[in-house]
Amino acid sequence: MNLILEGFMGCGKSAIGRRIADRLEMPFIDTDAEIERKQRSSIADIFRDCGEEAFRQMETSQLYGLELSDVDAVISLGGGTPMRDANLPVLKRLGQVIYLKAAPEILLKRLEGERGDRPMLAGYELKKRVESLLEEREARYIEAADTIVELKGEDIDEDCLKVIRAYEGLR
Ligand code: S3P
């Protein structure tokens, strides 16, 4: 089964996913990076040139594409991927979904320097935007998840270990 990481922007999906994939000797797929590679464009430019809806369609197509692979991988999703209703059954079929839950303070700290790369945050007052998106999304992250891992966000190795244990508990 694929190990799928979901969670809010800045929670560490990609960094944790890459490390876990190394440890478990599984391929690592970052869906945002795959979209950027295929479109030959950054996420920010895709939002600017094609709009959010087109990007969301690319996310869904990307998930369908992953269903065609028979190699198990660690897959890190974009923060908004589980929000689309059509994506939920695909995620369920694809593998075990782990929600990486990080405290808002940790998210805010990480996102402060990286807002420019994240069109969902650009132009907003960061704290308010993160709080309102989190409120909108939290229930969906929980609904999509097979299990939840609360991240401390202090020591990445410790957080990775927790995620690996959770994954092993699901198999
Ligand atoms: C988004 C999160 C981003 C990226 C896009 C939209 C979102 O991924 O997919 O900017 O709606 O939360 P990260 O969670 O990896 O930042």
PDB file of C-alpha atoms in Angstrom, residues 99-158:
ATOM      1  CA  TYR A  99      -2.753  13.272   8.452  1.00  0.00           C
ATOM      2  CA  LEU A 100       0.302  15.158   9.650  1.00  0.00           C
ATOM      3  CA  LYS A 101      -1.169  17.488  12.192  1.00  0.00           C
ATOM      4  CA  ALA A 102       0.968  20.378  13.371  1.00  0.00           C
ATOM      5  CA  ALA A 103       0.063  23.159  15.784  1.00  0.00           C
ATOM      6  CA  PRO A 104      -0.878  26.477  14.112  1.00  0.00           C
ATOM      7  CA  GLU A 105       2.136  28.186  15.746  1.00  0.00           C
ATOM      8  CA  ILE A 106       4.488  25.758  14.030  1.00  0.00           C
ATOM      9  CA  LEU A 107       2.755  26.222  10.681  1.00  0.00           C
ATOM     10  CA  LEU A 108       2.865  29.996  11.002  1.00  0.00           C
ATOM     11  CA  LYS A 109       6.539  30.028  11.849  1.00  0.00           C
ATOM     12  CA  ARG A 110       7.395  27.867   8.846  1.00  0.00           C
ATOM     13  CA  LEU A 111       5.109  29.676   6.437  1.00  0.00           C
ATOM     14  CA  GLU A 112       6.315  33.151   7.340  1.00  0.00           C
ATOM     15  CA  GLY A 113       9.320  33.029   5.050  1.00  0.00           C
ATOM     16  CA  GLU A 114       7.703  31.038   2.250  1.00  0.00           C
ATOM     17  CA  ARG A 115       4.511  32.863   1.497  1.00  0.00           C
ATOM     18  CA  GLY A 116       5.619  33.909  -1.986  1.00  0.00           C
ATOM     19  CA  ASP A 117       5.627  30.289  -3.186  1.00  0.00           C
ATOM     20  CA  ARG A 118       2.113  29.637  -1.921  1.00  0.00           C
ATOM     21  CA  PRO A 119      -0.659  31.286  -3.885  1.00  0.00           C
ATOM     22  CA  MET A 120      -3.284  30.326  -1.296  1.00  0.00           C
ATOM     23  CA  LEU A 121      -1.523  32.646   1.162  1.00  0.00           C
ATOM     24  CA  ALA A 122      -0.261  35.457  -1.038  1.00  0.00           C
ATOM     25  CA  GLY A 123      -1.871  38.813  -0.325  1.00  0.00           C
ATOM     26  CA  TYR A 124      -3.492  37.766   2.959  1.00  0.00           C
ATOM     27  CA  GLU A 125      -2.689  38.561   6.552  1.00  0.00           C
ATOM     28  CA  LEU A 126      -0.912  35.296   7.310  1.00  0.00           C
ATOM     29  CA  LYS A 127      -2.224  34.457  10.777  1.00  0.00           C
ATOM     30  CA  LYS A 128      -5.862  35.098   9.922  1.00  0.00           C
ATOM     31  CA  ARG A 129      -5.624  33.242   6.639  1.00  0.00           C
ATOM     32  CA  VAL A 130      -3.956  30.185   8.166  1.00  0.00           C
ATOM     33  CA  GLU A 131      -6.499  30.081  10.983  1.00  0.00           C
ATOM     34  CA  SER A 132      -9.485  30.340   8.668  1.00  0.00           C
ATOM     35  CA  LEU A 133      -8.170  27.801   6.142  1.00  0.00           C
ATOM     36  CA  LEU A 134      -7.323  25.421   8.970  1.00  0.00           C
ATOM     37  CA  GLU A 135     -10.808  25.741  10.343  1.00  0.00           C
ATOM     38  CA  GLU A 136     -12.242  25.063   6.885  1.00  0.00           C
ATOM     39  CA  ARG A 137      -9.994  22.082   6.265  1.00  0.00           C
ATOM     40  CA  GLU A 138      -9.425  20.279   9.541  1.00  0.00           C
ATOM     41  CA  ALA A 139     -12.594  18.161   9.432  1.00  0.00           C
ATOM     42  CA  ARG A 140     -11.793  17.057   5.901  1.00  0.00           C
ATOM     43  CA  TYR A 141      -8.221  16.105   6.788  1.00  0.00           C
ATOM     44  CA  ILE A 142      -9.642  13.954   9.560  1.00  0.00           C
ATOM     45  CA  GLU A 143     -12.275  12.427   7.289  1.00  0.00           C
ATOM     46  CA  ALA A 144      -9.683  11.502   4.655  1.00  0.00           C
ATOM     47  CA  ALA A 145      -7.220  10.060   7.170  1.00  0.00           C
ATOM     48  CA  ASP A 146      -6.720   6.461   8.188  1.00  0.00           C
ATOM     49  CA  THR A 147      -4.746   7.794  11.110  1.00  0.00           C
ATOM     50  CA  ILE A 148      -3.479  11.064  12.525  1.00  0.00           C
ATOM     51  CA  VAL A 149       0.056  11.806  13.660  1.00  0.00           C
ATOM     52  CA  GLU A 150       0.562  14.863  15.828  1.00  0.00           C
ATOM     53  CA  LEU A 151       3.907  16.382  14.964  1.00  0.00           C
ATOM     54  CA  LYS A 152       6.071  18.131  17.501  1.00  0.00           C
ATOM     55  CA  GLY A 153       7.927  19.975  14.777  1.00  0.00           C
ATOM     56  CA  GLU A 154      11.135  20.117  16.816  1.00  0.00           C
ATOM     57  CA  ASP A 155      13.070  17.082  15.704  1.00  0.00           C
ATOM     58  CA  ILE A 156      12.330  15.790  12.220  1.00  0.00           C
ATOM     59  CA  ASP A 157      13.782  12.326  12.984  1.00  0.00           C
ATOM     60  CA  GLU A 158      11.447  11.956  15.931  1.00  0.00           C
TER      61      GLU A 158
END
